[in-house]
Coordinates of C-alpha atoms in Angstrom, one line a residue:
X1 CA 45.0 28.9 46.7
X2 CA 43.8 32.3 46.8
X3 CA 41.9 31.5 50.1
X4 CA 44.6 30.1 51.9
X5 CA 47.0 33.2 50.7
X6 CA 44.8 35.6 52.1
X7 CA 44.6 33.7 55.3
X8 CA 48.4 33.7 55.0
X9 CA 48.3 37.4 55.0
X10 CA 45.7 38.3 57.9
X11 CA 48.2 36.6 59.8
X12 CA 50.5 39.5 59.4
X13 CA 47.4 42.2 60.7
X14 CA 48.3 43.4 64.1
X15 CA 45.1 42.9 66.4
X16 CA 44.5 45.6 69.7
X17 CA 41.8 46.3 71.5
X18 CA 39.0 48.1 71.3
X19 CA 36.8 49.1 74.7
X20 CA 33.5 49.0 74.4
X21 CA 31.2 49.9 77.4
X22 CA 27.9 47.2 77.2
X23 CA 25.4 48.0 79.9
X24 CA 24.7 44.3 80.5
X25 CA 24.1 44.1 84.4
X26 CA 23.4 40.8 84.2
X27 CA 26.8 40.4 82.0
X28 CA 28.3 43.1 84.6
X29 CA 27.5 40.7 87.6
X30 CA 28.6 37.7 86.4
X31 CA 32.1 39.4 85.4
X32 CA 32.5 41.0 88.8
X33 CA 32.0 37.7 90.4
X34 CA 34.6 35.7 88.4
X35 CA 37.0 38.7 89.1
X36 CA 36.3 38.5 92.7
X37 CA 36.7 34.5 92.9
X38 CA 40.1 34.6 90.8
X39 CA 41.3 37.3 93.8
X40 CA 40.2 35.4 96.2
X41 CA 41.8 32.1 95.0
X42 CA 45.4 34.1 94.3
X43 CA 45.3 35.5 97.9
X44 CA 43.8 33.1 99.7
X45 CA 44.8 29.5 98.0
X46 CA 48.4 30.7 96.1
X47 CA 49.9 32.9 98.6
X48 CA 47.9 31.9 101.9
X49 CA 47.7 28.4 101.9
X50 CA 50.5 27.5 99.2
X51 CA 53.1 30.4 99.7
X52 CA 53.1 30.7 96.7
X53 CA 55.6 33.8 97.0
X54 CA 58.3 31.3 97.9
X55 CA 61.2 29.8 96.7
X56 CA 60.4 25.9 97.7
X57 CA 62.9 23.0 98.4
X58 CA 62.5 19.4 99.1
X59 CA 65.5 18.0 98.2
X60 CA 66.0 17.3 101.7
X61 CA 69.4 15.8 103.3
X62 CA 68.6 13.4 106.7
X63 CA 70.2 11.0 108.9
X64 CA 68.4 8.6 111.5
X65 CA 70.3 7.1 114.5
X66 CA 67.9 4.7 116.7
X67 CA 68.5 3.4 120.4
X68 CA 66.4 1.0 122.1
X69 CA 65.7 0.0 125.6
X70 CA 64.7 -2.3 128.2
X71 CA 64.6 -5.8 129.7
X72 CA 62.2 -8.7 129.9
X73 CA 62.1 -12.2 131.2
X74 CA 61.2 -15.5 129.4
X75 CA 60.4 -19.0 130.4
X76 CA 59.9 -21.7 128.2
X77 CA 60.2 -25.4 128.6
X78 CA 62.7 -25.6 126.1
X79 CA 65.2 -22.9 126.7
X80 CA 64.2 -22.5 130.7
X81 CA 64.9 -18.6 131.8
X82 CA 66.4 -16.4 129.7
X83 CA 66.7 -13.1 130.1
X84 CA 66.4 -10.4 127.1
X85 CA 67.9 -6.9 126.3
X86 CA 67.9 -4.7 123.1
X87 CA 71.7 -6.3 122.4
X88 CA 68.9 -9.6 121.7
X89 CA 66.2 -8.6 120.7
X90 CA 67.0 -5.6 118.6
X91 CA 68.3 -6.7 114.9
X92 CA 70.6 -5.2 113.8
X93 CA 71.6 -3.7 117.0
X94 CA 73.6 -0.5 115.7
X95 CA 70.8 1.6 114.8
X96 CA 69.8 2.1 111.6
X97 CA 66.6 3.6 110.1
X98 CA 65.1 0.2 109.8
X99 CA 65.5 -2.5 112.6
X100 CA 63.4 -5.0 113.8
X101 CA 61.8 -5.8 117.5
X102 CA 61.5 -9.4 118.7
X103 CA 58.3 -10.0 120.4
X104 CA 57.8 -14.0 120.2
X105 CA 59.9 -16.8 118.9
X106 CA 60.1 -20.8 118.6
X107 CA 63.4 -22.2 119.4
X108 CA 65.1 -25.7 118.5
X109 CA 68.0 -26.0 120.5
X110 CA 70.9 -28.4 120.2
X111 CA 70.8 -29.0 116.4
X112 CA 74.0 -31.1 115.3
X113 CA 74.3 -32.3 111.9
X114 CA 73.3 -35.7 111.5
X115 CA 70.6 -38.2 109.9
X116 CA 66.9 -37.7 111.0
X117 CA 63.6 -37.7 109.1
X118 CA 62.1 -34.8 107.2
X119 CA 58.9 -32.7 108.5
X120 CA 55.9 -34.5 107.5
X121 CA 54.7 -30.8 106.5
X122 CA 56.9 -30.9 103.6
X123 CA 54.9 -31.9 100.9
X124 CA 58.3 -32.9 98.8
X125 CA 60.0 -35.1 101.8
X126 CA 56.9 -37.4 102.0
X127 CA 57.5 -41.0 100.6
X128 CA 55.5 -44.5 100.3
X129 CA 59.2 -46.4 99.4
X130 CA 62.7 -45.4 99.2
X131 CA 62.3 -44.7 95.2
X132 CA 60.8 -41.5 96.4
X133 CA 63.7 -40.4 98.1
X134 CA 66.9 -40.6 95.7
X135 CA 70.0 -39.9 97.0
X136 CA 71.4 -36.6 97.0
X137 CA 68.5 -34.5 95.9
X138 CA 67.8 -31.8 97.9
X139 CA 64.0 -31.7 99.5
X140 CA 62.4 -28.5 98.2
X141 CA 61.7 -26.3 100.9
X142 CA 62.5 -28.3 103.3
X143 CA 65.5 -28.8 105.7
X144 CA 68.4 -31.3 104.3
X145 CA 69.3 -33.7 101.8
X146 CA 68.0 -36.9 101.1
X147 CA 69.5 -40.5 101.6
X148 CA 67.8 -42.7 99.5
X149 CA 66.0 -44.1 102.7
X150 CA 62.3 -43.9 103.6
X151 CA 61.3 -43.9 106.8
X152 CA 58.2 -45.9 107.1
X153 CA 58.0 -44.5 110.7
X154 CA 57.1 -41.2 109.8
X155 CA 56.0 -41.2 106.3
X156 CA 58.8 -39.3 105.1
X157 CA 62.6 -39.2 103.6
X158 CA 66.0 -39.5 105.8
X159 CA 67.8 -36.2 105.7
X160 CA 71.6 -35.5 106.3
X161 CA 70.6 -31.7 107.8
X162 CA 70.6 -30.3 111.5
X163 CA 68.9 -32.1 113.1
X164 CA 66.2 -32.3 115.2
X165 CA 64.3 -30.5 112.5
X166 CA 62.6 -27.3 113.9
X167 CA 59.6 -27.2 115.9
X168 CA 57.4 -25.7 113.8
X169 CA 54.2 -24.8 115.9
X170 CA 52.3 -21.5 115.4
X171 CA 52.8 -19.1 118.3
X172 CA 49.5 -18.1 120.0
X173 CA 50.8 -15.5 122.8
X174 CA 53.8 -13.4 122.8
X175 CA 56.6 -14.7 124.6
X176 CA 58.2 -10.6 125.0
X177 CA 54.6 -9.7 126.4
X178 CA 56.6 -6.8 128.1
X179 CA 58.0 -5.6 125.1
X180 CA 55.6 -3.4 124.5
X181 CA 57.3 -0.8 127.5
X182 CA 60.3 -0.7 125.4
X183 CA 61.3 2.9 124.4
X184 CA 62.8 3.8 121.3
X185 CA 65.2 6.8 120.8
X186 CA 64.9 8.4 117.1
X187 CA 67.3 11.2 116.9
X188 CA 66.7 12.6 113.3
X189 CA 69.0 15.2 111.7
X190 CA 68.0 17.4 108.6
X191 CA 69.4 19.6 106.2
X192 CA 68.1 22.5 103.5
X193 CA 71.3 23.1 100.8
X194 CA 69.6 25.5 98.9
X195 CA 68.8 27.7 101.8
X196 CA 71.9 26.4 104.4
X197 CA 69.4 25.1 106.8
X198 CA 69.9 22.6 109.5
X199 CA 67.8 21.5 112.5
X200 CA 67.2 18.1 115.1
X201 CA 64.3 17.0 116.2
X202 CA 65.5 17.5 119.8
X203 CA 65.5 20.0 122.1
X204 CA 68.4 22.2 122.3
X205 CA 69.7 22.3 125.6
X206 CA 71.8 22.0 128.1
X207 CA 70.0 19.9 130.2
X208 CA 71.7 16.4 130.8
X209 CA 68.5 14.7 132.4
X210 CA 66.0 16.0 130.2
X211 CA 66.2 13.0 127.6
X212 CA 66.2 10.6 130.6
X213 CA 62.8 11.9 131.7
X214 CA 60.8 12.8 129.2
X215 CA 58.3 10.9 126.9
X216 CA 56.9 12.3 123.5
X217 CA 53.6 14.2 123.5
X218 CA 52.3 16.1 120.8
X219 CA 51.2 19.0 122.6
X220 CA 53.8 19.5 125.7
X221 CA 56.6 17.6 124.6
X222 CA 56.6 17.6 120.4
X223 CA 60.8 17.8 121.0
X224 CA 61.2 15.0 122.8
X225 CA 62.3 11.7 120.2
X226 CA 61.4 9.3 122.9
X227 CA 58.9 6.8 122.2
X228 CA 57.1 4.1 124.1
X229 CA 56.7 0.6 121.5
X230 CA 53.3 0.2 122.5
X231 CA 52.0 3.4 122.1
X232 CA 53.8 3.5 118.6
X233 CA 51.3 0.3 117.9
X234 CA 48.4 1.7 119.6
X235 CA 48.4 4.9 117.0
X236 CA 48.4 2.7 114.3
X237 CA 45.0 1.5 114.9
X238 CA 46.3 -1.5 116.6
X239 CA 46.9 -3.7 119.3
X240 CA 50.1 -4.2 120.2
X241 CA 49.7 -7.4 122.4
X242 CA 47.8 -8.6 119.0
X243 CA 50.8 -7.2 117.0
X244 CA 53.4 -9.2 118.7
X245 CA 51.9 -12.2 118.5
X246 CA 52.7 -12.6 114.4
X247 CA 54.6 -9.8 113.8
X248 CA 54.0 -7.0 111.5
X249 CA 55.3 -4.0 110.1
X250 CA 54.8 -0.4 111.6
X251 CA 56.2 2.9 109.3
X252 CA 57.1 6.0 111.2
X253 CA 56.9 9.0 109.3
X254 CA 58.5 12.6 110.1
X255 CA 57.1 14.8 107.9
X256 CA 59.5 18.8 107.8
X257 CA 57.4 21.5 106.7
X258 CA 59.8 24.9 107.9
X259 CA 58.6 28.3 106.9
X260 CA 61.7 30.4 106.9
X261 CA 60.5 33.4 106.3
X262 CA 59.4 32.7 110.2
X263 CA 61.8 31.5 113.4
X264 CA 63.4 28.9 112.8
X265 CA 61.7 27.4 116.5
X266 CA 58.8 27.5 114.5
X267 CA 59.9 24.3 112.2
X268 CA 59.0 21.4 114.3
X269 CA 58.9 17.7 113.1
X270 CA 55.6 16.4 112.7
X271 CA 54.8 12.8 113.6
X272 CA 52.7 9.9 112.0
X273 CA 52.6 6.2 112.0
X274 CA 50.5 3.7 109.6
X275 CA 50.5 -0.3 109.8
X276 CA 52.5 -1.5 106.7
X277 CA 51.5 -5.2 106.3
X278 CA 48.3 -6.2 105.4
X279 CA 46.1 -7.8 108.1
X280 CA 42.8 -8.9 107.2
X281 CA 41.1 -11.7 108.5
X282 CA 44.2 -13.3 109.7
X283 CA 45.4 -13.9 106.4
X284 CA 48.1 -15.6 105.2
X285 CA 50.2 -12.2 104.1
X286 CA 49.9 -10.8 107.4
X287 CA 52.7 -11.1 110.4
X288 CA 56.6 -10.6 109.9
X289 CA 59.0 -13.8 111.0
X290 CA 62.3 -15.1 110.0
X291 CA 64.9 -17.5 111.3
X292 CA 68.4 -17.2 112.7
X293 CA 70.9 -19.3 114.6
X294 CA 73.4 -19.2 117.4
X295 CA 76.3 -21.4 117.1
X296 CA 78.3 -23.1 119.0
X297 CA 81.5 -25.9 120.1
X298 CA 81.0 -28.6 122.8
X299 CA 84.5 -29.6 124.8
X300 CA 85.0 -32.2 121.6
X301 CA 84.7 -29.5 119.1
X302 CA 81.7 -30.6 117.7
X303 CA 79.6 -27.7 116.3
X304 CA 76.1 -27.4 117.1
X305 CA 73.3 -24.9 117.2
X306 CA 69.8 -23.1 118.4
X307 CA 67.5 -22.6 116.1
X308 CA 65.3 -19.4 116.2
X309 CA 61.9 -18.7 114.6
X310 CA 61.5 -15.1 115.7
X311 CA 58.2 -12.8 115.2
X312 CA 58.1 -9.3 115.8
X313 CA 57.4 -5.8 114.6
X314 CA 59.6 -4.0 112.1
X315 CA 60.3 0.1 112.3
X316 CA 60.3 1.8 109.0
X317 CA 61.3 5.6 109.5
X318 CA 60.7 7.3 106.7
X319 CA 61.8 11.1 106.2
X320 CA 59.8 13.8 104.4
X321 CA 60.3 17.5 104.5
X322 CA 60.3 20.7 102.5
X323 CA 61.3 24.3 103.2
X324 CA 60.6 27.7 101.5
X325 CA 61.6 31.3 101.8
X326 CA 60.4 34.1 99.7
X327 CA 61.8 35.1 96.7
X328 CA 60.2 37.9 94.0
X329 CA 60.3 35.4 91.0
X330 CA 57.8 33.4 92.3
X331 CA 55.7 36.4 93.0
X332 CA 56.0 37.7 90.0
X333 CA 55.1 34.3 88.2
X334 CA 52.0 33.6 90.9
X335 CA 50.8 37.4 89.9
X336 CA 51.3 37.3 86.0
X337 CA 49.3 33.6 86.6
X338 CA 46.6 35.9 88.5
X339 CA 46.4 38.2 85.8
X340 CA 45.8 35.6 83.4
X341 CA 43.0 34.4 85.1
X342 CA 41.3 37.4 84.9
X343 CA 42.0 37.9 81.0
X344 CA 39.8 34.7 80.8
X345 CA 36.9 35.8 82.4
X346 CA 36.7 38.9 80.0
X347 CA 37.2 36.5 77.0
X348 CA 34.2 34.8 78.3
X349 CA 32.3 37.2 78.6
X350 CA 32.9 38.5 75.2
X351 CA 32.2 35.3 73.6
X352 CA 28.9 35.5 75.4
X353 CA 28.2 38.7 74.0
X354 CA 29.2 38.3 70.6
X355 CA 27.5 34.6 70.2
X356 CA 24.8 33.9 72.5
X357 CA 22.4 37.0 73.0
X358 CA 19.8 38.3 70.5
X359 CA 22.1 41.4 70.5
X360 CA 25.5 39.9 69.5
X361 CA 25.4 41.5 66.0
X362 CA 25.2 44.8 67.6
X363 CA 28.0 44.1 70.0
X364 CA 30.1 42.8 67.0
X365 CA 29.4 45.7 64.7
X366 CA 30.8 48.2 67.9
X367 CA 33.2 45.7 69.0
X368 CA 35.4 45.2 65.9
X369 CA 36.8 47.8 63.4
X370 CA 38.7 47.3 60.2
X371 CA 41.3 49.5 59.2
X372 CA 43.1 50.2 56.0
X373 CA 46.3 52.3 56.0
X374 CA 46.9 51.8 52.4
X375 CA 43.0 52.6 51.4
X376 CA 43.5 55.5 53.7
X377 CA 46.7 56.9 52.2
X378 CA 45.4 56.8 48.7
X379 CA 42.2 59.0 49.3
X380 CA 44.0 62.1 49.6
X381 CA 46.9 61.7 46.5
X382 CA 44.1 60.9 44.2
X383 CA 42.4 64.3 44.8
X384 CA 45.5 65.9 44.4
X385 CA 46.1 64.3 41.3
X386 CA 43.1 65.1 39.2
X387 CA 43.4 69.1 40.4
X388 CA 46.9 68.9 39.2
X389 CA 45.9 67.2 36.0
X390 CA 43.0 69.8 35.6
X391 CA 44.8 72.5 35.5
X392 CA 47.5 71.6 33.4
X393 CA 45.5 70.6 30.2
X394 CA 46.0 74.1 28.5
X395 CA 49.2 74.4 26.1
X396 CA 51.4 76.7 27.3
X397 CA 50.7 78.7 24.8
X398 CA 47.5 79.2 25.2
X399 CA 48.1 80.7 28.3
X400 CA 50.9 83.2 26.1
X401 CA 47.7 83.6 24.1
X402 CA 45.3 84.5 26.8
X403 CA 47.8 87.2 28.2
X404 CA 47.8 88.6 24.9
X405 CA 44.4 89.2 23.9
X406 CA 44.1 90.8 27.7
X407 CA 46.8 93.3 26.0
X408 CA 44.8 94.0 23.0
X409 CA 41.3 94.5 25.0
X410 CA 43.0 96.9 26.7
X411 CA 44.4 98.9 24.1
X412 CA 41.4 99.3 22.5
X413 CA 39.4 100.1 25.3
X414 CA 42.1 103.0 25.8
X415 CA 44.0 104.5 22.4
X416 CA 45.3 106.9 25.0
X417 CA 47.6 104.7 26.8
X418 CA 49.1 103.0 23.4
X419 CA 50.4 106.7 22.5
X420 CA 53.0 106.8 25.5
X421 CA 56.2 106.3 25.3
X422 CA 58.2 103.2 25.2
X423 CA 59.9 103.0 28.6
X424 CA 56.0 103.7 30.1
X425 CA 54.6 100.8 28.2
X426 CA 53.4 97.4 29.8
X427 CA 54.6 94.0 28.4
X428 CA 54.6 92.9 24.5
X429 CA 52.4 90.3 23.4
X430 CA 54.9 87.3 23.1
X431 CA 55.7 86.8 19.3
X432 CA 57.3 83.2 18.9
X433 CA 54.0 81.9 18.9
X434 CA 52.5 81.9 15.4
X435 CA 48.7 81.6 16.7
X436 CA 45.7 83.0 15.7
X437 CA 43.1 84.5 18.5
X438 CA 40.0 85.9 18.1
X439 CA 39.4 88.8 19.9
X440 CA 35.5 89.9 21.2
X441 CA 35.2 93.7 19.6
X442 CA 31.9 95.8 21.7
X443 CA 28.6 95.2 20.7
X444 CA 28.0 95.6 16.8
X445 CA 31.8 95.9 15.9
X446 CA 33.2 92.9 14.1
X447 CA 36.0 90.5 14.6
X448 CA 39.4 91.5 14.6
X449 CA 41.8 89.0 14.4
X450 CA 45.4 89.3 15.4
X451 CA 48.4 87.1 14.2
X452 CA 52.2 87.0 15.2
X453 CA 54.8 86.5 13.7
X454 CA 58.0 84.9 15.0
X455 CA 61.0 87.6 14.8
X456 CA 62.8 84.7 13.8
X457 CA 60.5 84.5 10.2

């Protein structure tokens, strides 16, 4: 217990520092080094590269409004000529950050609902006799409801769906071949709250025709959000022709990075685009389709339908962005971090000299020192003491005594002087002591001795 008391109390010492001068060049070097790579990563990395003088935001507010344009021309055996703009093949067409870009498709026209036999590549609406198609039960994944009927025609179940069934054949071109000299308008709005901030990525100006003209370039035209579909593919990696075929999934990223400690012309968007949808060795995963219908009423007021299996490419825009602007808290944080740095590399240092060279005990006996105020303190009281005590060990009356026999001596020595008168005489040996002295008489005289009396007696 005693140990752990004591370590108890050294944790009330106060510790400062103690400079000591070692002349260690090869210590010397190696600290001048790690002082000059800790200033070189506080100017150069924290407040070069990472600003780290200011105040940073990335809570970033955004909105994304998308136009699309441009025409094509189909022909197909089933559907004949048919011409397409973005109000068909955009989806949805009011312009959101996501929409989608038909490129191919498989119609079935003229569904009605009725009785017809399942797709044979439906493994659940395949059947050897009508006990493997019970009434009512719905074929999984598949396209209607059974009737209890087999269909020894086909190899599968009678369906109450819409029917012909679809036309399920894998696309091998793209039917929008042209699609790829479709332009896309991304107009893209941001805004800083903590620093009131609020810019477009499109040129401010007066300029009516300038959207109409221009095409985005990163170098000459960084400002202009109007993008070709094809070269959106192409910086993917990809080929859009390819692309189009099966689909797939293409993600537009605007990154915001605005110094405003700088114009604000200065904080420009800055593009990218990545292929989303994994496409490796045509697998299975890879491509982007889904299905929708047109409706409608024959004279009769029958209802019927067309069928469409569309591929294409989906647009992810995605919005990034950050902003700072100097501020001294920060600063004063990146410095004090600096600072800190640096008190390492003298710890090191120290812990190289005091534990791993053949001098250390040396450097430890210089480098620490132990003081104690209360040891210190007590040095000088007890010296005082003992020359108090020293002198006080006479009685007090001794020192009546002393003074007395220094009155006899000196009336012996002189008879001459005890003959004057009383008013000329020096002080009386005090007589309320009732002591004996001895009093030294010259050379072959004898000893007097001299006793008072009290007056009291």
């Amino acid at each position: 217990m005693a140990g752990w008391g004591g370590f108890f109390v050294s944790l009330l010492n106060y510790k400062t520092e103690k400079y000591v001068i070692a002349e260690n060049r090869k210590i010397g070097i190696l600290f001048r080094l790690y002082q000059l790579a800790v200033l070189g990563y506080i100017i150069g990395w924290v407040f070069v590269v990472k600003k780290g003088y200011q105040e940073r935001e990335e809570a970033i507010q955004t909105s994304v409004i998308t136009k699309l344009k441009g025409v094509t021309l189909t022909n197909s055996s089933e559907t004949g000529l048919h011409l397409w703009s973005s109000e068909d093949y955009v989806i949805p067409p009011n312009g959101e950050q996501v929409f989608f870009v038909v490129t191919n498709y498989i119609e079935t026209p003229n569904q009605r609902l009725e009785f017809c036999a399942e797709s044979y590549k439906v493994p659940d609406g395949r059947c050897q006799s009508d006990d493997d198609c019970p009434a009512g039960e719905a074929v999984i994944a598949g396209n209607g409801i059974k009737t209890g009927v087999c269909l020894n025609s086909t190899g599968t179940c009678e369906i109450h769906a819409w029917c012909p069934v679809e036309y399920s054949k894998r696309p091998t071109e793209p039917l929008l071949n042209e699609a790829e000299n479709f332009t896309i308008y991304i107009k893209n709005f941001i805004r800083f709250p903590k620093f009131e901030f609020s810019k477009s990525n499109v040129l401010e100006t007066s300029n009516d025709s300038y959207l109409k003209k221009c095409s985005f370039d990163r170098n000459y035209n960084p400002y202009c959000p109007i993008f070709r579909l094809g070269d959106l593919v192409s910086w993917t990696g990809n080929d859009f022709q390819e692309m189009a075929t099966k689909g797939g999934s293409v993600g537009i990223l605007i990154e915001w990075d605005c110094d405003l400690d700088k114009d604000a012309s200065l904080c420009k968007p800055e593009y990218s685009f990545t292929r989303l949808d994994v496409n490796v060795n045509n697998s299975v995963t890879s491509g982007y389709n889904f299905r929708y219908a047109r409706y409608y009423k024959n004279e009769s007021g029958e209802s019927y339908r067309d069928l469409y299996k569309v591929y294409g490419i989906r647009f992810d825009i995605m919005i990034n962005g950050k902003a700072g602007k100097f501020n001294i808290i920060p600063t004063i944080i990146a410095i004090g971090s600096g600072v800190a740095l640096l008190g390492v590399g003298a710890f090191v240092c120290d812990m190289i000299l005091l534990y791993m060279m053949n001098t250390s005990s040396l450097y430890r006996e210089r480098k620490f020192e132990i003081i104690n105020f209360k040891k210190e303190k007590d040095k000088p009281k007890e010296g005082k003491s003992g020359h108090r005590e020293r002198r006080s060990r006479k009685p007090h009356a001794e020192k009546d005594a002393e003074n007395s026999i220094k009155k006899l001596e000196e009336e012996t020595c002189s008879p001459a002087e005890n003959q004057q008168p009383p008013d000329k005489r020096g002080p009386t040996i005090p007589r309320n002591t009732g002591q004996r002295y001895t009093i030294l008489s010259p050379q072959g005289a004898e000893a007097r001795h001299h006793i008072t009396f009290s007056s009291d007696a």
